[in-house]
Coordinates of C-alpha atoms and ligand atoms in Angstrom, one line a residue:
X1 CA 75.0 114.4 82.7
X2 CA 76.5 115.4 86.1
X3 CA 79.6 114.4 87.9
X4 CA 78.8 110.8 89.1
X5 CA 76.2 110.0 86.9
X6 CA 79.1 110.0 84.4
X7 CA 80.4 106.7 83.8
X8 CA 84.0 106.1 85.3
X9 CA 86.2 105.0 82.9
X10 CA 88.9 103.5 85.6
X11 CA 86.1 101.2 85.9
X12 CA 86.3 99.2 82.8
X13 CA 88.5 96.6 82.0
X14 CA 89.3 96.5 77.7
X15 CA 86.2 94.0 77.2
X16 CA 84.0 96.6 79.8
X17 CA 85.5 99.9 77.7
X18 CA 85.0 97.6 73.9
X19 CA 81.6 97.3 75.0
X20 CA 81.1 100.6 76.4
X21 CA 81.6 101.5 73.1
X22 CA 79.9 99.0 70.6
X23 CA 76.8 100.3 73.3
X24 CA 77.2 103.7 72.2
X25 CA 77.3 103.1 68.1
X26 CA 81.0 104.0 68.6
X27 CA 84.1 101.1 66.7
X28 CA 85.2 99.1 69.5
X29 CA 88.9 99.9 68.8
X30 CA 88.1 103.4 70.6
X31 CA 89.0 101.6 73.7
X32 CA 92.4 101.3 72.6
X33 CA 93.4 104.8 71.7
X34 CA 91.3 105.6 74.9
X35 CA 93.1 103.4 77.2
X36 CA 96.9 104.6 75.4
X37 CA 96.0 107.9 76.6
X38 CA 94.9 107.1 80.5
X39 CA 97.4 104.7 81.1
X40 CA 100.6 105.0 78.8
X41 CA 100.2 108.6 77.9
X42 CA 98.7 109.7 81.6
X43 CA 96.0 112.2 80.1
X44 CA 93.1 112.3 81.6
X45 CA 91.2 115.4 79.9
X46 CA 89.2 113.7 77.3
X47 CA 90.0 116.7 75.0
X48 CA 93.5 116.3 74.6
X49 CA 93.0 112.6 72.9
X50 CA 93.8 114.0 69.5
X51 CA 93.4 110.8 67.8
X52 CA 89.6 110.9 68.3
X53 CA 87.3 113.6 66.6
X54 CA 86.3 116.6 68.3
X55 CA 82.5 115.5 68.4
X56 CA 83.7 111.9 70.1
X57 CA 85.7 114.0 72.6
X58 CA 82.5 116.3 73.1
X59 CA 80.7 113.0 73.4
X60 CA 83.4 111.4 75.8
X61 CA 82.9 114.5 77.9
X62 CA 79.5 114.5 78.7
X63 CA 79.0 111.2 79.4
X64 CA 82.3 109.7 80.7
X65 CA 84.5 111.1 83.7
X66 CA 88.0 109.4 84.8
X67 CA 87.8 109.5 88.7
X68 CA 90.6 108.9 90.7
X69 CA 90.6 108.5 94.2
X70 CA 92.0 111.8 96.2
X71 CA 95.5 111.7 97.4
X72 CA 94.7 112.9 101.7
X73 CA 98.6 112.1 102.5
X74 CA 102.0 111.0 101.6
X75 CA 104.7 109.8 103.8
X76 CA 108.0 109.0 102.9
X77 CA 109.9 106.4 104.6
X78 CA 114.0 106.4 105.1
X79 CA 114.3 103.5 103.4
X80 CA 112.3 104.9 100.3
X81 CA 109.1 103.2 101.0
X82 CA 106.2 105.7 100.5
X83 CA 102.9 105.5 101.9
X84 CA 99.7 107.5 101.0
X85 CA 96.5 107.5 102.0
X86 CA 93.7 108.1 100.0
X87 CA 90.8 108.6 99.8
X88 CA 88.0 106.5 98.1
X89 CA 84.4 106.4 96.4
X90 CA 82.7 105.8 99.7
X91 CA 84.3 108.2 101.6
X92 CA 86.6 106.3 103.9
X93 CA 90.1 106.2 103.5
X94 CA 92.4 103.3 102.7
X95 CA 96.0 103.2 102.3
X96 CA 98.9 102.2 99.3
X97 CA 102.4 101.2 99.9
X98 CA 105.1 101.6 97.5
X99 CA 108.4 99.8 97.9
X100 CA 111.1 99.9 96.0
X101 CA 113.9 97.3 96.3
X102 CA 116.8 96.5 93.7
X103 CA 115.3 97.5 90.5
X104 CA 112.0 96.5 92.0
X105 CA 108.6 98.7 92.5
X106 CA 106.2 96.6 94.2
X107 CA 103.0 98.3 94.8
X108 CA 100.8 97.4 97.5
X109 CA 97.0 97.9 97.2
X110 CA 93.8 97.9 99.2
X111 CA 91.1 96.0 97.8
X112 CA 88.4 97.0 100.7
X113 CA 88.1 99.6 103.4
X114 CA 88.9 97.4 106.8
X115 CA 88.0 93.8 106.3
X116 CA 85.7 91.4 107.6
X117 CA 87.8 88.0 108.4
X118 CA 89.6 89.4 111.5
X119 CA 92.8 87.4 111.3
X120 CA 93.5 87.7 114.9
X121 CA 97.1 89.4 114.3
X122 CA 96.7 91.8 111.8
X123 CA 95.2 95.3 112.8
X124 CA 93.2 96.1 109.8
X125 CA 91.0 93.2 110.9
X126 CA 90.8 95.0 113.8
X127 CA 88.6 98.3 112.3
X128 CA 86.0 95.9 110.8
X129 CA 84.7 96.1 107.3
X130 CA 83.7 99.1 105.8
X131 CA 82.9 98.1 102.9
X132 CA 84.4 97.4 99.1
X133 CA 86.3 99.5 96.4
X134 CA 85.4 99.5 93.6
X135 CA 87.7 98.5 90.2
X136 CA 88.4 102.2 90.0
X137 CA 89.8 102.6 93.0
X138 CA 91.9 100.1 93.3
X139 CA 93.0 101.0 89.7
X140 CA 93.5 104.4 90.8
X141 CA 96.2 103.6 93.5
X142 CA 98.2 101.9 90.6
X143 CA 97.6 104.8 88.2
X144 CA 98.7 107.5 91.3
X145 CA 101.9 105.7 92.1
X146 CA 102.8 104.6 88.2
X147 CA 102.7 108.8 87.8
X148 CA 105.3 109.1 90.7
X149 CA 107.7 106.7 89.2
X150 CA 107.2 107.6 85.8
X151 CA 108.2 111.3 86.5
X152 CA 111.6 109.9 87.6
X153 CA 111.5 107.4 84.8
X154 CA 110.6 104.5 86.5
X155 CA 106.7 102.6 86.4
X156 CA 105.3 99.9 89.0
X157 CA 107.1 96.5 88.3
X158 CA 104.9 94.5 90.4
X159 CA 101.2 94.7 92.0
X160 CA 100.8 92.7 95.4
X161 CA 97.1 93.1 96.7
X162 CA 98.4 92.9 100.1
X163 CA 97.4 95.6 101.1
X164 CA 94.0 96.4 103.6
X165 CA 90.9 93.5 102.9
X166 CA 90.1 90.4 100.8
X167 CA 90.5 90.8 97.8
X168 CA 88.3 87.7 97.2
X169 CA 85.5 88.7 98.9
X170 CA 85.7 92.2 96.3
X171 CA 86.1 89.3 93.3
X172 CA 84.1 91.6 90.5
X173 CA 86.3 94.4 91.1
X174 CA 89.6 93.0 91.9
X175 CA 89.1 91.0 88.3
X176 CA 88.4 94.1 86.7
X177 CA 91.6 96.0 88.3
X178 CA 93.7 92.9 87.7
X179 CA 93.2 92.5 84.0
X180 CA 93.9 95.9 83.8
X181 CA 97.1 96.0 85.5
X182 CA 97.9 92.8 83.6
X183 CA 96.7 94.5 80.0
X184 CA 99.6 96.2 77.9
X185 CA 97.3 99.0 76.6
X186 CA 97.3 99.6 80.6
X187 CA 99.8 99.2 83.1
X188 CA 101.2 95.6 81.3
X189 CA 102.4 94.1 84.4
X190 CA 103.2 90.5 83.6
X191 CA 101.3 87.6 85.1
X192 CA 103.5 86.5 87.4
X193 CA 104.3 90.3 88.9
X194 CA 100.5 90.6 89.7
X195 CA 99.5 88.9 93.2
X196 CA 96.0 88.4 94.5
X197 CA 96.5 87.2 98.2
X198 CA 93.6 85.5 100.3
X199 CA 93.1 84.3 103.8
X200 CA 91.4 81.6 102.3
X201 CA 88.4 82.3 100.4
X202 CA 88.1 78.6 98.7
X203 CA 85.3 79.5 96.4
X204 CA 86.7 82.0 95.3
X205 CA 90.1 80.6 94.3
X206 CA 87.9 77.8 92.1
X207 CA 86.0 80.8 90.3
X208 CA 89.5 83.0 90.0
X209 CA 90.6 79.5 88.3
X210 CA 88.0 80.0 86.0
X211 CA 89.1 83.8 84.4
X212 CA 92.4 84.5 85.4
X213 CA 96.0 83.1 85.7
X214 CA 97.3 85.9 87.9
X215 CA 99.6 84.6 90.6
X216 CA 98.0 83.9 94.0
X217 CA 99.3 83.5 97.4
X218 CA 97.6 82.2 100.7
X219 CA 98.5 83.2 104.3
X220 CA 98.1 80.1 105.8
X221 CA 99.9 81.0 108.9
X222 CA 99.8 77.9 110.5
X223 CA 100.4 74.0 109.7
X224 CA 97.3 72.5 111.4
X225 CA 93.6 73.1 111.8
X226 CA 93.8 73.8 115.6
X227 CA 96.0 76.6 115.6
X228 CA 94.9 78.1 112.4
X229 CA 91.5 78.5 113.3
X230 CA 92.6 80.3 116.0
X231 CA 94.6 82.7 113.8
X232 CA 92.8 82.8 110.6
X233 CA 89.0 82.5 111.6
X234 CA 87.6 82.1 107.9
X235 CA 89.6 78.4 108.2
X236 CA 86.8 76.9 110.8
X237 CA 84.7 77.0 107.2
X238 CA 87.4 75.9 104.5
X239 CA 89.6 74.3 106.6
X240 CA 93.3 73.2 105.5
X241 CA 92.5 70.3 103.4
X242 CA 89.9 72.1 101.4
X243 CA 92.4 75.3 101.1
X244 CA 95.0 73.1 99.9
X245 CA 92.7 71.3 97.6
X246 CA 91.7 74.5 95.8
X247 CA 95.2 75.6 95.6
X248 CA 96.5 72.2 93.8
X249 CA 93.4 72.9 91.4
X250 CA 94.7 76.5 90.9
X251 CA 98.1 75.6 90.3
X252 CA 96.9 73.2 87.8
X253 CA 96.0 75.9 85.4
X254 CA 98.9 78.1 85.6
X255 CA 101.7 75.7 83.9
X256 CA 104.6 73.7 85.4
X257 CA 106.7 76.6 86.3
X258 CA 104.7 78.7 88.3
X259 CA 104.2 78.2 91.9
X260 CA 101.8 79.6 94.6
X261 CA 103.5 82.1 97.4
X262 CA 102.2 80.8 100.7
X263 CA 102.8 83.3 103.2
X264 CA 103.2 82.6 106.6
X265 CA 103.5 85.0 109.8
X266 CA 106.0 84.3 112.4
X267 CA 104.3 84.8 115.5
X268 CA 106.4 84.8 119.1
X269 CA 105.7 81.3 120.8
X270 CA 103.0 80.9 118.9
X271 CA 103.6 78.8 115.5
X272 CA 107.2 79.9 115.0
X273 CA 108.6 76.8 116.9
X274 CA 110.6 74.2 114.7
X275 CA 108.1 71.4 115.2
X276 CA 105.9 73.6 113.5
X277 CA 108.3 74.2 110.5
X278 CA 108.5 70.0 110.5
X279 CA 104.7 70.4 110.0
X280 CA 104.5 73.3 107.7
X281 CA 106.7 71.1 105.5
X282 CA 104.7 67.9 105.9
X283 CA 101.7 69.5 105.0
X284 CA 102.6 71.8 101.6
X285 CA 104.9 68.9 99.8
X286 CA 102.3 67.9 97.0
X287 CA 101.4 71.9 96.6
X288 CA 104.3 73.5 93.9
X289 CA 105.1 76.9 96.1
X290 CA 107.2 79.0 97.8
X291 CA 107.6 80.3 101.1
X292 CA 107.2 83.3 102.5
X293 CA 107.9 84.4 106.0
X294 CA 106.8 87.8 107.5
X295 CA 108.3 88.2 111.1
X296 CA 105.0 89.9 113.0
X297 CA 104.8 93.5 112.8
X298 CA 103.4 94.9 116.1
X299 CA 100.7 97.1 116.6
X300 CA 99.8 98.6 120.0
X301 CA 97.6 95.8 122.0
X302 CA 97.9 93.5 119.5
X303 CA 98.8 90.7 122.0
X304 CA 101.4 88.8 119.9
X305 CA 105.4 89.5 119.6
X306 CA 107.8 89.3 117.1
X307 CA 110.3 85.9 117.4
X308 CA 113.7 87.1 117.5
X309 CA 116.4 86.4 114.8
X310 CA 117.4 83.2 115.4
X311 CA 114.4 81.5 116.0
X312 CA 113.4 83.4 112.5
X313 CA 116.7 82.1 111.0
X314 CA 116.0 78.3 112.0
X315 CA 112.6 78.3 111.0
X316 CA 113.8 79.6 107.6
X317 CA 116.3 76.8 107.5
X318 CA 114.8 73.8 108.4
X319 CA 112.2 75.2 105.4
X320 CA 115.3 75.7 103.3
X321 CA 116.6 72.0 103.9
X322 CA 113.6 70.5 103.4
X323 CA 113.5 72.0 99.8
X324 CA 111.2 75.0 99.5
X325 CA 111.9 78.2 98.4
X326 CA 111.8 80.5 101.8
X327 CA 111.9 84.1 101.5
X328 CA 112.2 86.2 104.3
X329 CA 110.1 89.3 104.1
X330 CA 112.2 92.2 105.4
X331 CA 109.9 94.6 107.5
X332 CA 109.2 98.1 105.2
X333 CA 108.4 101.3 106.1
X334 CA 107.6 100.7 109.6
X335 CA 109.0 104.0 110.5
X336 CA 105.7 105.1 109.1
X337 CA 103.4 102.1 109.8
X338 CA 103.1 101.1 106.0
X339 CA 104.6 97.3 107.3
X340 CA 102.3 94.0 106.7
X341 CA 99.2 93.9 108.8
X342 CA 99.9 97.8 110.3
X343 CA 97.2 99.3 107.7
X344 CA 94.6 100.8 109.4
X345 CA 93.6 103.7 106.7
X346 CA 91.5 106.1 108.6
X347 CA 87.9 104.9 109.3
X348 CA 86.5 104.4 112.7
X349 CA 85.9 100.8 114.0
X350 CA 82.3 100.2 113.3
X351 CA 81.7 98.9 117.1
X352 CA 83.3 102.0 118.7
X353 CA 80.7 103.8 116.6
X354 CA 78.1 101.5 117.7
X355 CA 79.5 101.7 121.4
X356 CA 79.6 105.4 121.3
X357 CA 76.0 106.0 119.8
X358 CA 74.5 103.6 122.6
X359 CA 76.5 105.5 125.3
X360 CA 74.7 108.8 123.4
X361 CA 71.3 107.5 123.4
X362 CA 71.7 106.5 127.4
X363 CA 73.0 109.7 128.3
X364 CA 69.8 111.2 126.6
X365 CA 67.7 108.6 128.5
X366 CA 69.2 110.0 131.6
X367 CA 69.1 113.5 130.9
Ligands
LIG401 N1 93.4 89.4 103.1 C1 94.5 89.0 102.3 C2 95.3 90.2 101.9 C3 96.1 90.8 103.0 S1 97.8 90.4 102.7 C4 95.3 87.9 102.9 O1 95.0 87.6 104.1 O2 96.1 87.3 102.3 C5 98.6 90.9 104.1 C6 99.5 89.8 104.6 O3 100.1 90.2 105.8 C7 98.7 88.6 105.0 O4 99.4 87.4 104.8 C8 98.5 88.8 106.5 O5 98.1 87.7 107.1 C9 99.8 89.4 106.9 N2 99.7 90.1 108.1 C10 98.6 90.7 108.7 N3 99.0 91.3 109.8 C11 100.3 91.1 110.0 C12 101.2 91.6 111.0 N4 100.8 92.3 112.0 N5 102.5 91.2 110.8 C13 102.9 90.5 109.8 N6 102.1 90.1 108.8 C14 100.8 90.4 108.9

């Protein structure tokens, strides 16, 4: 067997790898010592798993690989945020954000190259979708950074897929990398350190309710239907009501004392103004959450500003008052664009390639 015919063992989740293995004639508990070595041990040369017999490593070998995706750049940020972009099974490129913060490593992954809702402030909208990772590749960006930290002694605390797509429009995958993060033979992340965020993909927060109690949070962006389908396209099909609805019904399965993280974007002017906070308020105060504001990172003709401080401060307060939990999220490594809504990973928006191949074909015509 040859490179990618091999089956990718960053692929398989420990019922995928069990059953990998009961397929094979192999003792299901292989997966085990197999997945100590990946993930707690970092070894990825299938000959160096001494606790398996030299014909299973020969065996492993030939029809098994453990591909990563490849590392194209590193940046390091002032403030100790690091960014890399890499480089994944399709080809394209996405990017990974670490951040470290008080004790904290919250890792930021991408779940798709670009993204197909086009949330009208957010610039990896912007570049269009171009198409889906798949579970190893989102696994691999936790696996790249956990190295990092654990050569100084530290691992990834908590997993936010915040990072470039929708993760609930990648659900197979995402499920996969999520129960791995969340396994202890693998990263063991707790439950409530592993974040799946959506724009709003209702269906899919009903089937995630079905397999999963990893935490979820919503950008909802806005406290009425008028505005937010303006923002947040994908609302004009599950509107607020129905968002909210599937929301209660995932909070229903998670226990008493865990809440949903609804995030929210301060735009200038736009929905930052206290009558929306009055709203915003209104509308969550049967749905157990917290609150989380991101002050709008700009991107170059995005078209939207940032509010300043105080109107941030107010917004936050009036929140605070009326009882919910209201983090502000400080902007990170926006010295080297790794900040909310600033990924853009490297690909080419798929209608400047379209534009540019009709301009070709013309200029032929002409010629
Ligand atoms: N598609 C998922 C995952 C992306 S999470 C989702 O929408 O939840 C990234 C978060 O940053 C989302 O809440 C997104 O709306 C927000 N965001 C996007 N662009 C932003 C920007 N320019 N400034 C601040 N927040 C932004």
């Amino acid at each position: 067997m040859t490179g990618q015919d091999k089956v990718n063992l960053f692929s398989l989740d420990r019922p995928g790898l069990e059953a990998f293995f009961v397929a094979r004639g192999e003792k299901a508990f292989r997966a085990r010592q197999v997945m100590k070595w990946i993930y707690h041990q970092g070894v990825l040369a299938f000959e160096e798993m001494t606790d398996l017999s030299k014909r299973q490593r020969a065996w492993l070998a030939e029809q098994c690989r453990l591909g990563l995706p490849e590392v194209v750049s590193r940046q390091d940020s002032r403030d100790g945020t690091i960014k890399w972009v890499v480089r994944v099974g399709n080809g394209n490129c996405v990017e990974t954000v670490l951040i470290p913060d008080r004790g904290r490593n919250t890792l930021c992954v991408s779940s798709q190259v670009g993204c197909a809702l086009d949330c009208s402030f957010c610039s990896t909208g912007k570049q269009g979708f171009n198409g889906n990772l798949d579970a190893a590749d989102i696994v691999g960006q936790v696996w790249l950074a956990d190295q990092v930290l654990r050569a100084r002694g530290e691992t990834v605390t908590n997993v936010v897929l915040m990072g470039m797509g929708e993760p609930l429009l990648n659900f197979d995958n995402v499920l996969v990398a999520t129960n791995l993060m969340m396994d202890d033979l693998a990263f063991g992340i707790s439950k409530r350190r592993v974040t799946v965020s959506t724009a709003g993909v209702v269906p899919g927060i009903y089937r995630l309710a079905e397999v999963t109690d990893v935490s979820l949070a919503v950008s909802l962006h806005a406290p009425n239907d008028a505005l937010r389908d303006e923002l947040v396209p994908i609302n004009r099909r599950y509107p607020i009501a129905e968002l909210l609805q599937a929301c209660r019904h995932y909070l229903s399965g998670l226990g008493e004392r865990r809440s949903l993280t609804i995030e929210y974007t301060l735009l200038r002017g736009v929905n930052d103004s206290l009558t929306h906070a009055r709203e915003l308020a209104q509308l969550l105060r049967d749905v157990r959450c917290k609150i989380n504001l991101i002050p709008f990172n700009p991107f170059p003709s995005s078209g939207y500003q940032r509010p300043d401080e105080a109107s941030v401060r107010t917004f936050q307060t009036y929140l605070m008052n009326a009882g919910y939990a209201t983090m502000l999220r400080t902007t990170r490594g926006d010295d080297i664009n790794a900040a909310c809504g600033q990924l853009v990973g490297q690909v080419e928006d798929r209608t400047r390639r379209r534009e540019r191949y009709i301009a070709r074909l013309r200029s032929q015509e002409v010629a």
